[in-house]
Every structure is written in structure tokens, then in C-alpha cells.
CSV table of C-alpha atoms in Angstrom, one decimal:
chain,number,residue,atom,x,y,z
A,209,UNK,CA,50.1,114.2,154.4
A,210,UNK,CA,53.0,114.7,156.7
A,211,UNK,CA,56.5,113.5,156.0
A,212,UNK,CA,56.9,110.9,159.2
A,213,UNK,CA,60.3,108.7,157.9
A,214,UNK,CA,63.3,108.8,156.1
A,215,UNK,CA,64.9,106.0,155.1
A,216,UNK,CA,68.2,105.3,153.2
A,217,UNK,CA,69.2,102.5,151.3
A,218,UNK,CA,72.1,101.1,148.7
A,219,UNK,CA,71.0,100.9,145.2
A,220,UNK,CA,73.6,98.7,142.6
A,221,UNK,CA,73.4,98.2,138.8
A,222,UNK,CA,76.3,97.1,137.3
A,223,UNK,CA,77.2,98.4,133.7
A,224,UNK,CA,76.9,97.7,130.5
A,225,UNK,CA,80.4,98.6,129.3
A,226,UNK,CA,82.8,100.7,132.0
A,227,UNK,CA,82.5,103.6,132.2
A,228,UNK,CA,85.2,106.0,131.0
A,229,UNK,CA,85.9,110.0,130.8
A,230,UNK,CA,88.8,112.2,131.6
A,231,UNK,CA,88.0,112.2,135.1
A,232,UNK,CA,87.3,108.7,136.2
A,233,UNK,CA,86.5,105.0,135.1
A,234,UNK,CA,83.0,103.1,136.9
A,235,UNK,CA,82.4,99.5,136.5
A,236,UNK,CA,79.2,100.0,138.3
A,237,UNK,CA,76.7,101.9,139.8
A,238,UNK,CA,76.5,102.0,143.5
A,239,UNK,CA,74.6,104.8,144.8
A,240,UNK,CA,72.2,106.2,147.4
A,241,UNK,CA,68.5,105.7,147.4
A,242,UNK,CA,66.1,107.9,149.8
A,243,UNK,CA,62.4,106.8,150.5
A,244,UNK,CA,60.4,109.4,152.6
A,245,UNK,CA,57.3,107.9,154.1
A,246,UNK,CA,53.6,110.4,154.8
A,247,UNK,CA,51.6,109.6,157.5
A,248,UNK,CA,48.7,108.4,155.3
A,249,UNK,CA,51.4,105.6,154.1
A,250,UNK,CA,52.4,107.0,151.2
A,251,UNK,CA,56.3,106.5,149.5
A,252,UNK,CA,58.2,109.0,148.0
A,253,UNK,CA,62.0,108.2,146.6
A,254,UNK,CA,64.9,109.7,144.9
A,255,UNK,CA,68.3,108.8,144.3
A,256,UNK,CA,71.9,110.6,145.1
A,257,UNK,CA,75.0,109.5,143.1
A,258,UNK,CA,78.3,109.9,144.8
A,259,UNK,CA,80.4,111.5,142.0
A,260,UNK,CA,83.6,113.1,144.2
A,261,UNK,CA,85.3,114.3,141.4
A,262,UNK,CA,82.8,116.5,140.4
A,263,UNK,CA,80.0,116.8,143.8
A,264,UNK,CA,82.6,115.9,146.3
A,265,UNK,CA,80.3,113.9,148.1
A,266,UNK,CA,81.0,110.0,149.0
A,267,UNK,CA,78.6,106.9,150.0
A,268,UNK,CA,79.0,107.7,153.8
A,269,UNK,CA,79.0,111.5,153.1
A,270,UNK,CA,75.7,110.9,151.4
A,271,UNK,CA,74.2,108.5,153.9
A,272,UNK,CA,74.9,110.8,157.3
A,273,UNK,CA,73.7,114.1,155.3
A,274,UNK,CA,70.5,112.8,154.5
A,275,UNK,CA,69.9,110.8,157.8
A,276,UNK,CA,71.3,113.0,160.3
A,277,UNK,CA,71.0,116.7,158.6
A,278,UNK,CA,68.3,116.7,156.1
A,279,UNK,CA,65.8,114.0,158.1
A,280,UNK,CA,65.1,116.1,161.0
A,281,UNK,CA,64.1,119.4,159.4
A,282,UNK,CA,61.6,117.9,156.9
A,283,UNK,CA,60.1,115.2,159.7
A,284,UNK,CA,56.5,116.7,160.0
A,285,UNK,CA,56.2,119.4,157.5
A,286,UNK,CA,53.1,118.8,155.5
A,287,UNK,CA,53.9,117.4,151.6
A,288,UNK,CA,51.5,120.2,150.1
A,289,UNK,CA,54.3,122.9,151.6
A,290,UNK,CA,56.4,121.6,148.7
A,291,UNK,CA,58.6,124.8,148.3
A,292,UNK,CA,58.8,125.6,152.4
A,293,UNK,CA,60.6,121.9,152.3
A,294,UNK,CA,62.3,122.4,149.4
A,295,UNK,CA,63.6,125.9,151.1
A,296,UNK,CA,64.4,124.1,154.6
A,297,UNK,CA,66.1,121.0,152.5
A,298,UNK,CA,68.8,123.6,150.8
A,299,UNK,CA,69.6,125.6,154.1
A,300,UNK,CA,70.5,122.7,156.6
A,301,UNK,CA,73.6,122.3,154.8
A,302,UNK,CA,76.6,123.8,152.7
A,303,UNK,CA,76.9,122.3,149.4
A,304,UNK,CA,76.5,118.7,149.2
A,305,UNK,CA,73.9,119.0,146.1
A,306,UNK,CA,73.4,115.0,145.5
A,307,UNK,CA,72.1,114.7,148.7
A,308,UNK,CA,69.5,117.2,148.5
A,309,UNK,CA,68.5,116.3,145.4
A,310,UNK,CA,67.7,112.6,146.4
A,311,UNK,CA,65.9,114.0,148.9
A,312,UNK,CA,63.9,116.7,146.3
A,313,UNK,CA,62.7,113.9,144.3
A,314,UNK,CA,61.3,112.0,147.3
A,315,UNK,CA,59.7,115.1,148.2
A,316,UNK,CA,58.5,116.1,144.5
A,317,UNK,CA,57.4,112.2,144.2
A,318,UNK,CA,54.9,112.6,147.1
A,319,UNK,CA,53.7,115.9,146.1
A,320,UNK,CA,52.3,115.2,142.7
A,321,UNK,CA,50.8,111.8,144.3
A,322,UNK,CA,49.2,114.0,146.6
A,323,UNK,CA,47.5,115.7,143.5
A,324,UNK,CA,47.0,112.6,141.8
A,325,UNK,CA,49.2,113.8,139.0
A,326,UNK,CA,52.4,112.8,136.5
A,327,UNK,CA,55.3,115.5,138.1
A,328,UNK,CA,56.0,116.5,134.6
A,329,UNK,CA,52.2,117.5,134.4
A,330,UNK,CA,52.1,119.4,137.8
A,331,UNK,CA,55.6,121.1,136.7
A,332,UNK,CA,54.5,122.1,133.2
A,333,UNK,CA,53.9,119.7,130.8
A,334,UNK,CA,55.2,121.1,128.1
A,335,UNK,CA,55.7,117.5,126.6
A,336,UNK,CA,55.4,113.7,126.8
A,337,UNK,CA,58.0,112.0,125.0
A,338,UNK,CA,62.2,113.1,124.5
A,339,UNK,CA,65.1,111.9,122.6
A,340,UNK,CA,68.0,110.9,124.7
A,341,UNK,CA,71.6,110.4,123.2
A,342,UNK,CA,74.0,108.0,125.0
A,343,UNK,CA,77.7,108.1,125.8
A,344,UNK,CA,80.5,107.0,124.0
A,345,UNK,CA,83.3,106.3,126.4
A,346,UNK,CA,87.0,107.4,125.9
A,347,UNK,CA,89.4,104.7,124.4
A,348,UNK,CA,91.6,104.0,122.2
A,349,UNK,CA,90.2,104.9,118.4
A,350,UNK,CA,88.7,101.8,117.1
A,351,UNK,CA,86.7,100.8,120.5
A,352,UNK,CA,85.0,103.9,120.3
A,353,UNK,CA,84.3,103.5,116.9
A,354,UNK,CA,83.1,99.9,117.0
A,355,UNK,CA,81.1,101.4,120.1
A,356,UNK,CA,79.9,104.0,117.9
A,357,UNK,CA,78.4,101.8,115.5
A,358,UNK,CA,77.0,99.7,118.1
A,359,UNK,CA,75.4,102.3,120.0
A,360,UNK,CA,74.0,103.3,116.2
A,361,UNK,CA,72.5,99.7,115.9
A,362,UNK,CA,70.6,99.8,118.8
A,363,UNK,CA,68.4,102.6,117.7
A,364,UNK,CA,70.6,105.6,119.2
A,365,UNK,CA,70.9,108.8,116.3
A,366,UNK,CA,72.8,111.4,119.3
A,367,UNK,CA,76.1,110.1,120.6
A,368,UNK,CA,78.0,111.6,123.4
A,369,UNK,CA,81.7,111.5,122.9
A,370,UNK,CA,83.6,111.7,125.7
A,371,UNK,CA,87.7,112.8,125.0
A,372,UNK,CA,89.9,114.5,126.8
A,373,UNK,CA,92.2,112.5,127.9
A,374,UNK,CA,94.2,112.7,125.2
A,375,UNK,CA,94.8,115.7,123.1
A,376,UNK,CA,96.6,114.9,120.5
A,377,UNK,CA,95.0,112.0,119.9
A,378,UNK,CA,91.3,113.7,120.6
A,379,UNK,CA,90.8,115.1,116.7
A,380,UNK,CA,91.6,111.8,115.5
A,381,UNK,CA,89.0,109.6,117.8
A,382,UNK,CA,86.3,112.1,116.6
A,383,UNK,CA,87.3,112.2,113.0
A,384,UNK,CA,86.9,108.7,112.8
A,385,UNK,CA,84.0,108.3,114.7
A,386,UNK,CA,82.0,110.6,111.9
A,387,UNK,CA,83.7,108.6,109.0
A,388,UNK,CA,82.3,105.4,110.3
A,389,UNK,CA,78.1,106.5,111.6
A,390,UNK,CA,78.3,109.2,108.3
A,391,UNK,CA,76.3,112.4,108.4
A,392,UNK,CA,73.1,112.1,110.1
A,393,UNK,CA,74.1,110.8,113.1
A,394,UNK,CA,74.3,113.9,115.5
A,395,UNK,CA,77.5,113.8,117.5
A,396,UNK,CA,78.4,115.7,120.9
A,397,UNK,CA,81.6,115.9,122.1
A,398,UNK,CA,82.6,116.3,126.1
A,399,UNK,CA,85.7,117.0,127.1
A,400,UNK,CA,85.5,116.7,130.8
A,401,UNK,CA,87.4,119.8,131.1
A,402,UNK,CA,90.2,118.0,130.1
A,403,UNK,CA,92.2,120.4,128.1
A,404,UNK,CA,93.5,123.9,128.4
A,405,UNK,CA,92.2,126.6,126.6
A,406,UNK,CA,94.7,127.1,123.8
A,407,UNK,CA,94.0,123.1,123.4
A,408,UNK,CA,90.7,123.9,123.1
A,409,UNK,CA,90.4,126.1,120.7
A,410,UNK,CA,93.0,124.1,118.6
A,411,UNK,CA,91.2,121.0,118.6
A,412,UNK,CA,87.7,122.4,117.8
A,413,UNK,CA,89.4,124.5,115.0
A,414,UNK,CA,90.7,120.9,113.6
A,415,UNK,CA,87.1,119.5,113.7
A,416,UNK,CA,85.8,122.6,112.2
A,417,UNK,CA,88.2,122.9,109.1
A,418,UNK,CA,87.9,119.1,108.9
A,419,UNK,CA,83.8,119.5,108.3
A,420,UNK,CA,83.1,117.0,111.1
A,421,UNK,CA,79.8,118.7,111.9
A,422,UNK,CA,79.9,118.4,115.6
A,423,UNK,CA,76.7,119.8,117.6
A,424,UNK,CA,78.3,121.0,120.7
A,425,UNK,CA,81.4,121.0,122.7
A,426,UNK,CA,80.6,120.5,126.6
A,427,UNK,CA,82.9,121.6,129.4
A,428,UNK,CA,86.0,121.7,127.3
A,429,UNK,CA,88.3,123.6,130.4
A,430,UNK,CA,88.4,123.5,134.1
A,431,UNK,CA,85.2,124.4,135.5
A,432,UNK,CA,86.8,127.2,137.3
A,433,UNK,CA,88.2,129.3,134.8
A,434,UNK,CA,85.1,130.8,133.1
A,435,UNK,CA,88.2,133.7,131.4
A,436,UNK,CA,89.0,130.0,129.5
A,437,UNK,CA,85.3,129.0,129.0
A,438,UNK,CA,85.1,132.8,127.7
A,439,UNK,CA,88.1,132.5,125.3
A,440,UNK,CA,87.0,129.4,123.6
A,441,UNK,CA,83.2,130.4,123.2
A,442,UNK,CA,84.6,133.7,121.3
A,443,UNK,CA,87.4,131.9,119.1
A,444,UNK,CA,85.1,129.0,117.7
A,445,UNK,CA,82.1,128.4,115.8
A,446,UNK,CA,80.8,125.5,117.4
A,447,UNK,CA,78.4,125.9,120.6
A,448,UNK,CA,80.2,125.3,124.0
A,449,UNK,CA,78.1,123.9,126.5
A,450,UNK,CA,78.8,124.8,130.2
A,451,UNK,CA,78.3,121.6,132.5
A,452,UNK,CA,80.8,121.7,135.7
A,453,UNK,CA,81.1,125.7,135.5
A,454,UNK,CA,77.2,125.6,136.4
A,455,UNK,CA,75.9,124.4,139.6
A,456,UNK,CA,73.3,127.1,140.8
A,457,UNK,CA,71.6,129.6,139.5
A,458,UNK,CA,74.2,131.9,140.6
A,459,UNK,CA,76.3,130.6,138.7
A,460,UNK,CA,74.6,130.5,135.6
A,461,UNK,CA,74.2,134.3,135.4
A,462,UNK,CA,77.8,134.5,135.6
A,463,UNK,CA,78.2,132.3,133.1
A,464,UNK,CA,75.8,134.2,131.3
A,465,UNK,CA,76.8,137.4,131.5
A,466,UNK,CA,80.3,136.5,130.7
A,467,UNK,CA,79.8,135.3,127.7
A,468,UNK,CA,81.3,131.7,128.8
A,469,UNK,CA,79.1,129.5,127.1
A,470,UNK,CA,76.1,129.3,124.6
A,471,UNK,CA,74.8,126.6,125.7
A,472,UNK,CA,74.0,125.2,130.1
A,473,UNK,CA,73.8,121.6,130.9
A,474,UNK,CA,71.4,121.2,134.0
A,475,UNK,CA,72.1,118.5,136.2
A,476,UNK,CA,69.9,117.9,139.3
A,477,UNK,CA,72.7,116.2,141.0
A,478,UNK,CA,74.4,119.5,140.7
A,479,UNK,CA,72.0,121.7,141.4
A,480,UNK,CA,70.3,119.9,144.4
A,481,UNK,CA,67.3,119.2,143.3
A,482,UNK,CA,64.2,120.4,140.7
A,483,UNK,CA,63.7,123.7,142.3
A,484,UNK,CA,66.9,124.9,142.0
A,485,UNK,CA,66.8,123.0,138.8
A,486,UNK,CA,63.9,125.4,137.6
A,487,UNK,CA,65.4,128.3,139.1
A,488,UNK,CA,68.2,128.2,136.3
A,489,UNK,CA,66.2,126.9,133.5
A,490,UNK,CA,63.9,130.1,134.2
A,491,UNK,CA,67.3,132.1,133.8
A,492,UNK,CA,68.3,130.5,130.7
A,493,UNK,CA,64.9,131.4,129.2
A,494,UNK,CA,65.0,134.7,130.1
A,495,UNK,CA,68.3,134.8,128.4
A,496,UNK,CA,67.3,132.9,125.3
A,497,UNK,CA,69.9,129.9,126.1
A,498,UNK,CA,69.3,127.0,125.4
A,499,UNK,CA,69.9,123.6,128.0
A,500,UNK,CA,71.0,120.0,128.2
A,501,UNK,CA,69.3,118.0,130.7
A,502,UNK,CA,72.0,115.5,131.9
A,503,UNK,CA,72.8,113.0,134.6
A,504,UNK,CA,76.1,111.5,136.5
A,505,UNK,CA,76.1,107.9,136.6
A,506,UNK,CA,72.5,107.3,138.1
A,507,UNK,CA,69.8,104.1,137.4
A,508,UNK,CA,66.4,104.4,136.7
A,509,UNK,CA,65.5,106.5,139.4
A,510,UNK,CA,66.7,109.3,139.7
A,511,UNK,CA,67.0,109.7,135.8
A,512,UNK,CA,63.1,109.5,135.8
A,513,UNK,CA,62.8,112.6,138.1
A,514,UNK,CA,65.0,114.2,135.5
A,515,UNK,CA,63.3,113.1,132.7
A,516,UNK,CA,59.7,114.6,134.6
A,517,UNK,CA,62.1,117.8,134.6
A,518,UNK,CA,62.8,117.8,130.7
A,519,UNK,CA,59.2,117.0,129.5
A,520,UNK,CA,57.5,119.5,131.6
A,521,UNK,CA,60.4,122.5,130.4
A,522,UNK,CA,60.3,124.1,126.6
A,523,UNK,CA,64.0,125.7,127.1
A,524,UNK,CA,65.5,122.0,127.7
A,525,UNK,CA,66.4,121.3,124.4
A,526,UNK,CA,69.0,118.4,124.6
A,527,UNK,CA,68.5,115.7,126.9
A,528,UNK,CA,71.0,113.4,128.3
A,529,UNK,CA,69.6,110.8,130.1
A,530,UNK,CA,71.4,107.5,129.2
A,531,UNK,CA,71.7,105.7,132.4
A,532,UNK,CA,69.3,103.6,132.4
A,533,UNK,CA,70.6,102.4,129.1
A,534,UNK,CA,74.1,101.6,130.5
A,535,UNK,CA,73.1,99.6,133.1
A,536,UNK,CA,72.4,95.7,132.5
A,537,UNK,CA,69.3,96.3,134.3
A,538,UNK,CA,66.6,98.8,136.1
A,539,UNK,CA,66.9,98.6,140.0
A,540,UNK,CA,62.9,99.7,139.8
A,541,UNK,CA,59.7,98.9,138.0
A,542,UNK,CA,57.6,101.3,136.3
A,543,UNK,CA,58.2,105.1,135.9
A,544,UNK,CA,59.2,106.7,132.4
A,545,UNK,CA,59.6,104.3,129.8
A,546,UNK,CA,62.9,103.8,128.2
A,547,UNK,CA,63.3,102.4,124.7
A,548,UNK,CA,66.4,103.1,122.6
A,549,UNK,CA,66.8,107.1,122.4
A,550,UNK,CA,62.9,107.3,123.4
A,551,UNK,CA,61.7,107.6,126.8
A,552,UNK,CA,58.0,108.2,127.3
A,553,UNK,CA,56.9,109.8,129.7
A,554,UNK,CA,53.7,108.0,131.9
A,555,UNK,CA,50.5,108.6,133.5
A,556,UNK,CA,50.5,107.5,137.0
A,557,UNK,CA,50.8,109.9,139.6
A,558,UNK,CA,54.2,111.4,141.0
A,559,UNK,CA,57.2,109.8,139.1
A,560,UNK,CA,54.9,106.6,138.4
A,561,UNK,CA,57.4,103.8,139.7
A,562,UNK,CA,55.1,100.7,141.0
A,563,UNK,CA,56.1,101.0,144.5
């Protein structure tokens, strides 16, 4: 079971609602989608999301890495050599972390076909069902709260809050947001590393002495400046969740050891795939940390190889996986199902699409 084609493709799914946060605003998906063909005619995909504020990687950038640098050195390498392709798929290139990860799930896909398995199974299967929230956009005050309640109607109990592009007005948003779902709704708040550290620690003080019961703050400063990440964690009570400070497992032992975070959202768009993935989840378990699983703005496919990811890892603990339920539809049939804030996971072999 060879790898004998790689193939890349557009993939499109227009949204729901845009899509806001500090960094950028998306009316609709348009991303990359890989599809690795065996010898004995078997498919494989995965999907790459060019997020350049965050990955640095485009639509071209994604296209000619994968075709012209990643192709070539996994052409002919049996699928059952999972972590030898995996190895040779993370050295052809510097950086560019969306590509290889396309390319991982593609590779993951075909591996637990070859077993006849569910990935999640093959990777753990430490359990079948998870509990995503979804995103709550930054705006003005009332659209997020009319969003809010929305999001609350269609079965969602975990909303994401994005903020951050607004300070000053950030307590307020949030504030009013928990006055309007009440108390048992859990809310997250993501700053996008849109404010400074003194604004940080400000702000979450506000929420705090307010009684706004708030889970987790993700990212709240520049991804860079883990002294800032550092000086928030220890002048606050709420949890800080690292998301753009972490990309590889590197990375999360710094984080780690620097006391920068307490909690690490895994992304496999930033990592570059599931093993590097489950390189840092290892670390975090070792560590007693907790982790997010998360996604960029990605459909159906890609999501699903994150969702395997989750279900087959006890140290995930939050899961973020909402694309699929901001998109007006799924670019693919079959795979993890996705109901509401439920997504159950499915028997069929690899990530079980119908292709």
C-alpha cells in the first residue's frame, strides 16, 4: 500500500455569519484539500487552511508546498511506515505547519484504512463522543448578545467569546453576554492576543470582581512575549490558555516551564499534523496540563481528523471544533457526526468520509 499520487484541490464553504476576531474578518472558507492516492486504489485526504496572520501560509504557498516539496518525498513510501512519512513530511520544509498537516491526515486517513480501523481507535480511543463549543464573533455589544442567545437556542452550552479589539469596551461585551445566557452556560473568552499585559490583567480583574464566572482566558497577549503570558497567569485567578504562543512541542515546554499558561490549545494546523500533535499532548500530560483541541477556520474535513485526535486523547479536555457549524454546509459526506455541541465519533475505517 504505497503512496503513488498527490493531488490538490480548492475546497469552499461559505459562512454562516462572518467571521470576526482581533486579527481578521472571513466571509468564507476557501481552503486547500490534499487527496493521496495507494497503489491498491485507495484515498486518503486532509485539509490545510491558509490563516497568514497566524501560519503565514497563503492559497498558492499551500498549493506549491504540498505539490512540489512534500509530494516527491512521500511518492512510494509504504502507508504502514506511518511515522517514517510522517518524519520525512516535517523535514522537507521549514515551517509551513498547515501544509503538512493536510498532508498528515491524508496520510493518517490511509493508515487506519489499511488496518480496517476508526483513527481515533488506532490512536487511543480513549472516547467516542465530545462536546464542542462555538464562537461568538467580536461586534458591537448587542450583536454578540443576540448571537449569544442564538448560538444558546440551537443546543450550544460552551461559547467562545472572541474580544480584543476593543478594550475598553471588552468588560462590557462580556458582562452582558453572561447577564443575558445566565449561569449555566459556560463562557470562554479569546482575546486574540489583542491586548497588552497591563490590559490584561485589568480586564480579567473587572470580570473577576464582577462574578462573571468566565472558564478560561485564551491567548490574551502577543504570542511572542511569554514574560506577558507569565505576568498575567500569576496576577489572575482565571486559567489562561496558551494558543499562538504554542506551535510545537518545543514550545510548549517553554511555555511550561515558564509558568506562561495553565492551560495549551492544540491546533493541528499549527502543529503540522497529529504526530506532532501527540508529541505535545504527551508533554502536557506529563506535566498535568490540561488542553483545548481547536481549529482555524476549516470545514468538515479537516475538523474530523481533529475531532479523531480529541476522542482518542484523555488530557484533551476542551474541544473547539465549531467549523463545521459555521459553515452553511459540509463540503463532504460522512465522517464524525456533528449535531449541535455533539459530534460523534464513527465506525468506518480511517476518518470514515464516504469517499
Amino acid at each position: 500500500m504505497k503512496i503513488t499520487d498527490v493531488k490538490v484541490s480548492l475546497v469552499e464553504a461559505p459562512l454562516i455569519t462572518p467571521f470576526k476576531t482581533a486579527l481578521r474578518t472571513v466571509h468564507s472558507i476557501q481552503n486547500v484539500m490534499v487527496i493521496l492516492t495507494t497503489d491498491d486504489g485507495q484515498i486518503g485526504i486532509g485539509e490545510a487552511a491558509p490563516t497568514h496572520v497566524i501560519t503565514g501560509e497563503t492559497l498558492g504557498s499551500l498549493k506549491y508546498a504540498i505539490e512540489e516539496v512534500i509530494a516527491p518525498v512521500i511518492k512510494g513510501i509504504n502507508i504502514a511506515e506511518i511515522a517514517v512519512l510522517c518524519e520525512r513530511v516535517d523535514r522537507c520544509l521549514y515551517q509551513n505547519t498547515s501544509a503538512k498537516a493536510a498532508v498528515e491526515m491524508a496520510l493518517y486517513d490511509l493508515w487506519a484504512k489499511k488496518y480496517q480501523a476508526p483513527l481515533y481507535q488506532l490512536l487511543g480511543g480513549y472516547r467516542n463522543t465530545l462536546k464542542t463549543d462555538i464562537t461568538i464573533s467580536v461586534n458591537d455589544s448587542v450583536e454578540m448578545v443576540n448571537d449569544s442567545l442564538a448560538a444558546v437556542k440551537r443546543g450550544f452550552s460552551i461559547l467562545k467569546v472572541k474580544v480584543g479589539k476593543d478594550p475598553i469596551g471588552d468588560v462590557e461585551r462580556v458582562v452582558n453576554i453572561r447577564e443575558a445566557v445566565g449561569p449555566d452556560v459556560v463562557l470562554r473568552v479569546d482575546a486574540n492576543q489583542g491586548w497588552t499585559p497591563k490590559q490584561a490583567v485589568s480586564i480579567i480583574g473587572q470580570l473577576e470582581d464582577k462574578g462573571v464566572q468566565i472558564e478560561l482566558i485564551e491567548q490574551p497577549v502577543h504570542y511572542s512575549d511569554l514574560v506577558g503570558m507569565q505576568y498575567v497567569t500569576q496576577r489572575t485567578q482565571t486559567p489562561i490558555l496558551a494558543d499562538e504562543s504554542v506551535f510545537s512541542p518545543k514550545q510548549a515546554i517553554e511555555v511550561i516551564e515558564k509558568g506562561a499558561a495553565d492551560l495549551i490549545n492544540i491546533k493541528l494546523m499549527k502543529t503540522g499534523g497529529i504526530s506532532k500533535a501527540q508529541q505535545i499532548a504527551n508533554i502536557a500530560q506529563a506535566n498535568g496540563v490540561q488542553c483545548m483541541i481547536g481549529c482555524m477556520l476549516e470545514t468538515k474535513i479537516s475538523v474530523s481528523a481533529a475531532a479523531h485526535f480529541a476522542a482518542a486523547n484523555q488530557i484533551v479536555t476542551m474541544v473547539d471544533l465549531d467549523g463545521p457549524s459555521l459553515c452553511v454546509k459540509d463540503p463532504i459526506e460522512g465522517g464524525p457526526i456533528f449535531e449541535g455541541e455533539c459530534i460523534q465519533m464513527v465506525e468506518r475505517a480511517g476518518l470514515g468520509f464516504l469517499i
